[in-house]
Amino acid sequence: MNKIQICYWDMDGTFIDTPTPEIGKQLWSLYYNTPYLWEGWWGRLESMDLNVFTLKPRPETLKMYQDLQGDNILHFIHTSRMPKFEPVIKQVLDMNSIHMDGIMTAKGDKNKGERIVEHVKESIAKGYLISDVYFFDDRMKEIVTVEAVVDTLKEMGITTHITKLESDATD
């Protein structure tokens, strides 16, 4: 069996240009002509309302994604959003003709680094031989969780590549 590479792409602010709460709440209120009544943003389906927002990939990320295509490369959206967002995430990807091999949403209290290790172990158990893991995110908070598991992945014979993208994220 050939060795594979796995790419994990954060969605908000990394792969897809999604509105931040400050702008998004205003646009949502203007569209529906009613105040945005909820305190939260990222956990609400309103934050990805496709009637209000045209959600497109960030050009620089799309280029990286296109450069990392091949028979031995798998791609996953790896988001901190809850599982209820999977259908709309899939719709956004389909609307933009982007193929992902899966969507990984928030899972219990595990951070992104822990979820990658868990996913890699599951993939190895299914018979995949993994040579490289690529991780793309715009938030330092998430980069740190993946940096914390680099040695664990190295012990499994996997090289980790971490790319931090610039965005409007404040952490």
PDB file of N, CA, C and O in Angstrom, residues 60-123:
ATOM      1  N   GLU A  60      -5.691  32.467  -1.345  1.00  0.00           N
ATOM      2  CA  GLU A  60      -4.380  31.898  -1.043  1.00  0.00           C
ATOM      3  C   GLU A  60      -4.490  30.474  -0.504  1.00  0.00           C
ATOM      4  O   GLU A  60      -3.644  29.625  -0.777  1.00  0.00           O
ATOM      5  N   THR A  61      -5.559  30.189   0.231  1.00  0.00           N
ATOM      6  CA  THR A  61      -5.767  28.840   0.752  1.00  0.00           C
ATOM      7  C   THR A  61      -6.185  27.902  -0.375  1.00  0.00           C
ATOM      8  O   THR A  61      -5.727  26.762  -0.448  1.00  0.00           O
ATOM      9  N   LEU A  62      -7.050  28.389  -1.244  1.00  0.00           N
ATOM     10  CA  LEU A  62      -7.482  27.584  -2.382  1.00  0.00           C
ATOM     11  C   LEU A  62      -6.280  27.174  -3.229  1.00  0.00           C
ATOM     12  O   LEU A  62      -6.180  26.027  -3.678  1.00  0.00           O
ATOM     13  N   LYS A  63      -5.327  28.074  -3.399  1.00  0.00           N
ATOM     14  CA  LYS A  63      -4.110  27.771  -4.165  1.00  0.00           C
ATOM     15  C   LYS A  63      -3.307  26.673  -3.470  1.00  0.00           C
ATOM     16  O   LYS A  63      -2.839  25.729  -4.112  1.00  0.00           O
ATOM     17  N   MET A  64      -3.158  26.761  -2.144  1.00  0.00           N
ATOM     18  CA  MET A  64      -2.440  25.717  -1.401  1.00  0.00           C
ATOM     19  C   MET A  64      -3.145  24.369  -1.552  1.00  0.00           C
ATOM     20  O   MET A  64      -2.501  23.341  -1.755  1.00  0.00           O
ATOM     21  N   TYR A  65      -4.475  24.391  -1.451  1.00  0.00           N
ATOM     22  CA  TYR A  65      -5.285  23.178  -1.610  1.00  0.00           C
ATOM     23  C   TYR A  65      -5.073  22.584  -3.004  1.00  0.00           C
ATOM     24  O   TYR A  65      -4.868  21.378  -3.148  1.00  0.00           O
ATOM     25  N   GLN A  66      -5.120  23.422  -4.024  1.00  0.00           N
ATOM     26  CA  GLN A  66      -4.942  22.947  -5.403  1.00  0.00           C
ATOM     27  C   GLN A  66      -3.537  22.387  -5.619  1.00  0.00           C
ATOM     28  O   GLN A  66      -3.358  21.421  -6.353  1.00  0.00           O
ATOM     29  N   ASP A  67      -2.540  22.972  -4.961  1.00  0.00           N
ATOM     30  CA  ASP A  67      -1.164  22.487  -5.078  1.00  0.00           C
ATOM     31  C   ASP A  67      -0.959  21.150  -4.364  1.00  0.00           C
ATOM     32  O   ASP A  67       0.012  20.446  -4.647  1.00  0.00           O
ATOM     33  N   LEU A  68      -1.846  20.834  -3.434  1.00  0.00           N
ATOM     34  CA  LEU A  68      -1.723  19.588  -2.662  1.00  0.00           C
ATOM     35  C   LEU A  68      -2.735  18.537  -3.140  1.00  0.00           C
ATOM     36  O   LEU A  68      -3.399  17.894  -2.323  1.00  0.00           O
ATOM     37  N   GLN A  69      -2.846  18.365  -4.427  1.00  0.00           N
ATOM     38  CA  GLN A  69      -3.749  17.355  -4.970  1.00  0.00           C
ATOM     39  C   GLN A  69      -2.936  16.144  -5.419  1.00  0.00           C
ATOM     40  O   GLN A  69      -1.796  16.283  -5.856  1.00  0.00           O
ATOM     41  N   GLY A  70      -3.539  14.978  -5.312  1.00  0.00           N
ATOM     42  CA  GLY A  70      -2.870  13.760  -5.755  1.00  0.00           C
ATOM     43  C   GLY A  70      -3.605  12.542  -5.234  1.00  0.00           C
ATOM     44  O   GLY A  70      -4.420  12.626  -4.317  1.00  0.00           O
ATOM     45  N   ASP A  71      -3.308  11.416  -5.834  1.00  0.00           N
ATOM     46  CA  ASP A  71      -3.975  10.166  -5.447  1.00  0.00           C
ATOM     47  C   ASP A  71      -3.644   9.744  -4.024  1.00  0.00           C
ATOM     48  O   ASP A  71      -4.381   8.987  -3.413  1.00  0.00           O
ATOM     49  N   ASN A  72      -2.511  10.218  -3.511  1.00  0.00           N
ATOM     50  CA  ASN A  72      -2.094   9.793  -2.172  1.00  0.00           C
ATOM     51  C   ASN A  72      -2.281  10.892  -1.124  1.00  0.00           C
ATOM     52  O   ASN A  72      -1.641  10.892  -0.089  1.00  0.00           O
ATOM     53  N   ILE A  73      -3.190  11.845  -1.414  1.00  0.00           N
ATOM     54  CA  ILE A  73      -3.428  12.944  -0.469  1.00  0.00           C
ATOM     55  C   ILE A  73      -4.915  13.009  -0.119  1.00  0.00           C
ATOM     56  O   ILE A  73      -5.763  13.080  -1.011  1.00  0.00           O
ATOM     57  N   LEU A  74      -5.214  12.977   1.177  1.00  0.00           N
ATOM     58  CA  LEU A  74      -6.587  13.111   1.661  1.00  0.00           C
ATOM     59  C   LEU A  74      -6.752  14.483   2.299  1.00  0.00           C
ATOM     60  O   LEU A  74      -5.825  14.988   2.938  1.00  0.00           O
ATOM     61  N   HIS A  75      -7.946  15.057   2.133  1.00  0.00           N
ATOM     62  CA  HIS A  75      -8.233  16.392   2.659  1.00  0.00           C
ATOM     63  C   HIS A  75      -9.447  16.343   3.586  1.00  0.00           C
ATOM     64  O   HIS A  75     -10.460  15.731   3.242  1.00  0.00           O
ATOM     65  N   PHE A  76      -9.319  17.018   4.731  1.00  0.00           N
ATOM     66  CA  PHE A  76     -10.413  17.093   5.698  1.00  0.00           C
ATOM     67  C   PHE A  76     -10.584  18.522   6.180  1.00  0.00           C
ATOM     68  O   PHE A  76      -9.605  19.193   6.493  1.00  0.00           O
ATOM     69  N   ILE A  77     -11.839  18.986   6.223  1.00  0.00           N
ATOM     70  CA  ILE A  77     -12.131  20.216   6.956  1.00  0.00           C
ATOM     71  C   ILE A  77     -12.063  19.827   8.423  1.00  0.00           C
ATOM     72  O   ILE A  77     -12.645  18.818   8.846  1.00  0.00           O
ATOM     73  N   HIS A  78     -11.339  20.595   9.208  1.00  0.00           N
ATOM     74  CA  HIS A  78     -11.138  20.294  10.632  1.00  0.00           C
ATOM     75  C   HIS A  78     -11.517  21.550  11.414  1.00  0.00           C
ATOM     76  O   HIS A  78     -10.711  22.449  11.608  1.00  0.00           O
ATOM     77  N   THR A  79     -12.792  21.620  11.812  1.00  0.00           N
ATOM     78  CA  THR A  79     -13.345  22.830  12.403  1.00  0.00           C
ATOM     79  C   THR A  79     -13.696  22.634  13.873  1.00  0.00           C
ATOM     80  O   THR A  79     -13.934  21.512  14.314  1.00  0.00           O
ATOM     81  N   SER A  80     -13.763  23.741  14.587  1.00  0.00           N
ATOM     82  CA  SER A  80     -14.216  23.711  15.982  1.00  0.00           C
ATOM     83  C   SER A  80     -15.735  23.884  16.068  1.00  0.00           C
ATOM     84  O   SER A  80     -16.294  23.937  17.156  1.00  0.00           O
ATOM     85  N   ARG A  81     -16.375  24.000  14.919  1.00  0.00           N
ATOM     86  CA  ARG A  81     -17.838  24.110  14.929  1.00  0.00           C
ATOM     87  C   ARG A  81     -18.458  22.765  15.310  1.00  0.00           C
ATOM     88  O   ARG A  81     -17.847  21.720  15.158  1.00  0.00           O
ATOM     89  N   MET A  82     -19.705  22.840  15.780  1.00  0.00           N
ATOM     90  CA  MET A  82     -20.413  21.662  16.250  1.00  0.00           C
ATOM     91  C   MET A  82     -20.916  20.800  15.083  1.00  0.00           C
ATOM     92  O   MET A  82     -21.042  21.299  13.958  1.00  0.00           O
ATOM     93  N   PRO A  83     -21.212  19.533  15.348  1.00  0.00           N
ATOM     94  CA  PRO A  83     -21.684  18.633  14.290  1.00  0.00           C
ATOM     95  C   PRO A  83     -22.911  19.140  13.514  1.00  0.00           C
ATOM     96  O   PRO A  83     -23.054  18.826  12.334  1.00  0.00           O
ATOM     97  N   LYS A  84     -23.760  19.954  14.132  1.00  0.00           N
ATOM     98  CA  LYS A  84     -24.959  20.444  13.437  1.00  0.00           C
ATOM     99  C   LYS A  84     -24.603  21.281  12.197  1.00  0.00           C
ATOM    100  O   LYS A  84     -25.449  21.513  11.341  1.00  0.00           O
ATOM    101  N   PHE A  85     -23.347  21.723  12.087  1.00  0.00           N
ATOM    102  CA  PHE A  85     -22.912  22.531  10.951  1.00  0.00           C
ATOM    103  C   PHE A  85     -22.491  21.690   9.738  1.00  0.00           C
ATOM    104  O   PHE A  85     -22.291  22.236   8.662  1.00  0.00           O
ATOM    105  N   GLU A  86     -22.340  20.373   9.906  1.00  0.00           N
ATOM    106  CA  GLU A  86     -21.844  19.546   8.802  1.00  0.00           C
ATOM    107  C   GLU A  86     -22.639  19.719   7.504  1.00  0.00           C
ATOM    108  O   GLU A  86     -22.032  19.883   6.444  1.00  0.00           O
ATOM    109  N   PRO A  87     -23.987  19.714   7.526  1.00  0.00           N
ATOM    110  CA  PRO A  87     -24.712  19.870   6.256  1.00  0.00           C
ATOM    111  C   PRO A  87     -24.427  21.199   5.551  1.00  0.00           C
ATOM    112  O   PRO A  87     -24.243  21.218   4.331  1.00  0.00           O
ATOM    113  N   VAL A  88     -24.359  22.299   6.288  1.00  0.00           N
ATOM    114  CA  VAL A  88     -24.115  23.587   5.647  1.00  0.00           C
ATOM    115  C   VAL A  88     -22.658  23.698   5.193  1.00  0.00           C
ATOM    116  O   VAL A  88     -22.379  24.275   4.139  1.00  0.00           O
ATOM    117  N   ILE A  89     -21.734  23.103   5.931  1.00  0.00           N
ATOM    118  CA  ILE A  89     -20.333  23.091   5.496  1.00  0.00           C
ATOM    119  C   ILE A  89     -20.228  22.319   4.186  1.00  0.00           C
ATOM    120  O   ILE A  89     -19.572  22.767   3.235  1.00  0.00           O
ATOM    121  N   LYS A  90     -20.883  21.163   4.123  1.00  0.00           N
ATOM    122  CA  LYS A  90     -20.873  20.369   2.885  1.00  0.00           C
ATOM    123  C   LYS A  90     -21.473  21.169   1.736  1.00  0.00           C
ATOM    124  O   LYS A  90     -20.944  21.162   0.617  1.00  0.00           O
ATOM    125  N   GLN A  91     -22.548  21.887   2.004  1.00  0.00           N
ATOM    126  CA  GLN A  91     -23.187  22.710   0.974  1.00  0.00           C
ATOM    127  C   GLN A  91     -22.240  23.804   0.476  1.00  0.00           C
ATOM    128  O   GLN A  91     -22.140  24.051  -0.728  1.00  0.00           O
ATOM    129  N   VAL A  92     -21.535  24.455   1.393  1.00  0.00           N
ATOM    130  CA  VAL A  92     -20.578  25.502   1.017  1.00  0.00           C
ATOM    131  C   VAL A  92     -19.460  24.909   0.153  1.00  0.00           C
ATOM    132  O   VAL A  92     -19.084  25.484  -0.878  1.00  0.00           O
ATOM    133  N   LEU A  93     -18.941  23.760   0.547  1.00  0.00           N
ATOM    134  CA  LEU A  93     -17.888  23.105  -0.238  1.00  0.00           C
ATOM    135  C   LEU A  93     -18.404  22.741  -1.625  1.00  0.00           C
ATOM    136  O   LEU A  93     -17.736  23.002  -2.635  1.00  0.00           O
ATOM    137  N   ASP A  94     -19.602  22.149  -1.689  1.00  0.00           N
ATOM    138  CA  ASP A  94     -20.197  21.773  -2.984  1.00  0.00           C
ATOM    139  C   ASP A  94     -20.415  22.994  -3.873  1.00  0.00           C
ATOM    140  O   ASP A  94     -20.121  22.950  -5.075  1.00  0.00           O
ATOM    141  N   MET A  95     -20.924  24.088  -3.299  1.00  0.00           N
ATOM    142  CA  MET A  95     -21.176  25.313  -4.073  1.00  0.00           C
ATOM    143  C   MET A  95     -19.888  25.871  -4.673  1.00  0.00           C
ATOM    144  O   MET A  95     -19.919  26.548  -5.703  1.00  0.00           O
ATOM    145  N   ASN A  96     -18.760  25.586  -4.024  1.00  0.00           N
ATOM    146  CA  ASN A  96     -17.470  26.085  -4.490  1.00  0.00           C
ATOM    147  C   ASN A  96     -16.644  25.007  -5.202  1.00  0.00           C
ATOM    148  O   ASN A  96     -15.453  25.200  -5.455  1.00  0.00           O
ATOM    149  N   SER A  97     -17.290  23.862  -5.501  1.00  0.00           N
ATOM    150  CA  SER A  97     -16.635  22.735  -6.199  1.00  0.00           C
ATOM    151  C   SER A  97     -15.347  22.290  -5.504  1.00  0.00           C
ATOM    152  O   SER A  97     -14.323  22.059  -6.147  1.00  0.00           O
ATOM    153  N   ILE A  98     -15.422  22.184  -4.187  1.00  0.00           N
ATOM    154  CA  ILE A  98     -14.271  21.746  -3.397  1.00  0.00           C
ATOM    155  C   ILE A  98     -14.572  20.353  -2.852  1.00  0.00           C
ATOM    156  O   ILE A  98     -15.587  20.142  -2.185  1.00  0.00           O
ATOM    157  N   HIS A  99     -13.670  19.413  -3.130  1.00  0.00           N
ATOM    158  CA  HIS A  99     -13.842  18.051  -2.629  1.00  0.00           C
ATOM    159  C   HIS A  99     -13.016  17.859  -1.359  1.00  0.00           C
ATOM    160  O   HIS A  99     -11.819  18.122  -1.339  1.00  0.00           O
ATOM    161  N   MET A 100     -13.687  17.418  -0.326  1.00  0.00           N
ATOM    162  CA  MET A 100     -13.007  17.025   0.909  1.00  0.00           C
ATOM    163  C   MET A 100     -13.348  15.560   1.154  1.00  0.00           C
ATOM    164  O   MET A 100     -14.444  15.096   0.822  1.00  0.00           O
ATOM    165  N   ASP A 101     -12.416  14.846   1.765  1.00  0.00           N
ATOM    166  CA  ASP A 101     -12.654  13.442   2.074  1.00  0.00           C
ATOM    167  C   ASP A 101     -13.456  13.274   3.352  1.00  0.00           C
ATOM    168  O   ASP A 101     -13.914  12.172   3.658  1.00  0.00           O
ATOM    169  N   GLY A 102     -13.656  14.371   4.076  1.00  0.00           N
ATOM    170  CA  GLY A 102     -14.468  14.324   5.278  1.00  0.00           C
ATOM    171  C   GLY A 102     -14.501  15.677   5.968  1.00  0.00           C
ATOM    172  O   GLY A 102     -13.721  16.575   5.648  1.00  0.00           O
ATOM    173  N   ILE A 103     -15.442  15.786   6.904  1.00  0.00           N
ATOM    174  CA  ILE A 103     -15.581  16.994   7.717  1.00  0.00           C
ATOM    175  C   ILE A 103     -15.472  16.557   9.171  1.00  0.00           C
ATOM    176  O   ILE A 103     -16.225  15.699   9.627  1.00  0.00           O
ATOM    177  N   MET A 104     -14.520  17.134   9.875  1.00  0.00           N
ATOM    178  CA  MET A 104     -14.318  16.827  11.291  1.00  0.00           C
ATOM    179  C   MET A 104     -14.777  18.033  12.106  1.00  0.00           C
ATOM    180  O   MET A 104     -14.234  19.118  11.967  1.00  0.00           O
ATOM    181  N   THR A 105     -15.799  17.820  12.935  1.00  0.00           N
ATOM    182  CA  THR A 105     -16.332  18.885  13.773  1.00  0.00           C
ATOM    183  C   THR A 105     -15.891  18.660  15.220  1.00  0.00           C
ATOM    184  O   THR A 105     -15.255  17.659  15.537  1.00  0.00           O
ATOM    185  N   ALA A 106     -16.249  19.598  16.094  1.00  0.00           N
ATOM    186  CA  ALA A 106     -15.889  19.516  17.513  1.00  0.00           C
ATOM    187  C   ALA A 106     -16.345  18.175  18.080  1.00  0.00           C
ATOM    188  O   ALA A 106     -17.414  17.671  17.737  1.00  0.00           O
ATOM    189  N   LYS A 107     -15.506  17.624  18.944  1.00  0.00           N
ATOM    190  CA  LYS A 107     -15.777  16.297  19.489  1.00  0.00           C
ATOM    191  C   LYS A 107     -15.431  16.296  20.977  1.00  0.00           C
ATOM    192  O   LYS A 107     -14.249  16.290  21.331  1.00  0.00           O
ATOM    193  N   GLY A 108     -16.467  16.333  21.806  1.00  0.00           N
ATOM    194  CA  GLY A 108     -16.232  16.326  23.248  1.00  0.00           C
ATOM    195  C   GLY A 108     -15.329  17.467  23.670  1.00  0.00           C
ATOM    196  O   GLY A 108     -15.439  18.576  23.172  1.00  0.00           O
ATOM    197  N   ASP A 109     -14.392  17.161  24.559  1.00  0.00           N
ATOM    198  CA  ASP A 109     -13.505  18.215  25.045  1.00  0.00           C
ATOM    199  C   ASP A 109     -12.110  18.106  24.436  1.00  0.00           C
ATOM    200  O   ASP A 109     -11.160  18.687  24.930  1.00  0.00           O
ATOM    201  N   LYS A 110     -11.996  17.358  23.335  1.00  0.00           N
ATOM    202  CA  LYS A 110     -10.690  17.201  22.687  1.00  0.00           C
ATOM    203  C   LYS A 110     -10.356  18.422  21.843  1.00  0.00           C
ATOM    204  O   LYS A 110     -11.197  18.948  21.131  1.00  0.00           O
ATOM    205  N   ASN A 111      -9.088  18.843  21.906  1.00  0.00           N
ATOM    206  CA  ASN A 111      -8.652  19.968  21.077  1.00  0.00           C
ATOM    207  C   ASN A 111      -8.269  19.453  19.688  1.00  0.00           C
ATOM    208  O   ASN A 111      -8.273  18.247  19.430  1.00  0.00           O
ATOM    209  N   LYS A 112      -7.924  20.364  18.798  1.00  0.00           N
ATOM    210  CA  LYS A 112      -7.630  19.969  17.418  1.00  0.00           C
ATOM    211  C   LYS A 112      -6.436  19.020  17.315  1.00  0.00           C
ATOM    212  O   LYS A 112      -6.457  18.084  16.531  1.00  0.00           O
ATOM    213  N   GLY A 113      -5.408  19.246  18.096  1.00  0.00           N
ATOM    214  CA  GLY A 113      -4.251  18.353  18.068  1.00  0.00           C
ATOM    215  C   GLY A 113      -4.635  16.941  18.487  1.00  0.00           C
ATOM    216  O   GLY A 113      -4.270  15.956  17.830  1.00  0.00           O
ATOM    217  N   GLU A 114      -5.378  16.818  19.570  1.00  0.00           N
ATOM    218  CA  GLU A 114      -5.823  15.507  20.053  1.00  0.00           C
ATOM    219  C   GLU A 114      -6.723  14.826  19.030  1.00  0.00           C
ATOM    220  O   GLU A 114      -6.640  13.606  18.831  1.00  0.00           O
ATOM    221  N   ARG A 115      -7.567  15.604  18.368  1.00  0.00           N
ATOM    222  CA  ARG A 115      -8.462  15.027  17.363  1.00  0.00           C
ATOM    223  C   ARG A 115      -7.689  14.536  16.140  1.00  0.00           C
ATOM    224  O   ARG A 115      -8.052  13.530  15.535  1.00  0.00           O
ATOM    225  N   ILE A 116      -6.599  15.239  15.795  1.00  0.00           N
ATOM    226  CA  ILE A 116      -5.771  14.768  14.680  1.00  0.00           C
ATOM    227  C   ILE A 116      -5.114  13.439  15.043  1.00  0.00           C
ATOM    228  O   ILE A 116      -5.139  12.499  14.245  1.00  0.00           O
ATOM    229  N   VAL A 117      -4.542  13.339  16.223  1.00  0.00           N
ATOM    230  CA  VAL A 117      -3.906  12.081  16.647  1.00  0.00           C
ATOM    231  C   VAL A 117      -4.931  10.954  16.632  1.00  0.00           C
ATOM    232  O   VAL A 117      -4.655   9.850  16.119  1.00  0.00           O
ATOM    233  N   GLU A 118      -6.112  11.211  17.162  1.00  0.00           N
ATOM    234  CA  GLU A 118      -7.171  10.197  17.169  1.00  0.00           C
ATOM    235  C   GLU A 118      -7.525   9.773  15.735  1.00  0.00           C
ATOM    236  O   GLU A 118      -7.640   8.577  15.441  1.00  0.00           O
ATOM    237  N   HIS A 119      -7.672  10.733  14.831  1.00  0.00           N
ATOM    238  CA  HIS A 119      -8.026  10.445  13.440  1.00  0.00           C
ATOM    239  C   HIS A 119      -6.908   9.673  12.739  1.00  0.00           C
ATOM    240  O   HIS A 119      -7.174   8.731  11.984  1.00  0.00           O
ATOM    241  N   VAL A 120      -5.668  10.059  12.990  1.00  0.00           N
ATOM    242  CA  VAL A 120      -4.526   9.354  12.394  1.00  0.00           C
ATOM    243  C   VAL A 120      -4.501   7.907  12.873  1.00  0.00           C
ATOM    244  O   VAL A 120      -4.314   6.979  12.076  1.00  0.00           O
ATOM    245  N   LYS A 121      -4.701   7.684  14.177  1.00  0.00           N
ATOM    246  CA  LYS A 121      -4.709   6.318  14.718  1.00  0.00           C
ATOM    247  C   LYS A 121      -5.837   5.490  14.091  1.00  0.00           C
ATOM    248  O   LYS A 121      -5.638   4.313  13.759  1.00  0.00           O
ATOM    249  N   GLU A 122      -7.024   6.105  13.928  1.00  0.00           N
ATOM    250  CA  GLU A 122      -8.139   5.404  13.274  1.00  0.00           C
ATOM    251  C   GLU A 122      -7.786   5.060  11.831  1.00  0.00           C
ATOM    252  O   GLU A 122      -8.108   3.973  11.347  1.00  0.00           O
ATOM    253  N   SER A 123      -7.128   5.976  11.137  1.00  0.00           N
ATOM    254  CA  SER A 123      -6.740   5.759   9.740  1.00  0.00           C
ATOM    255  C   SER A 123      -5.712   4.632   9.632  1.00  0.00           C
ATOM    256  O   SER A 123      -5.795   3.790   8.733  1.00  0.00           O
TER     257      SER A 123
END
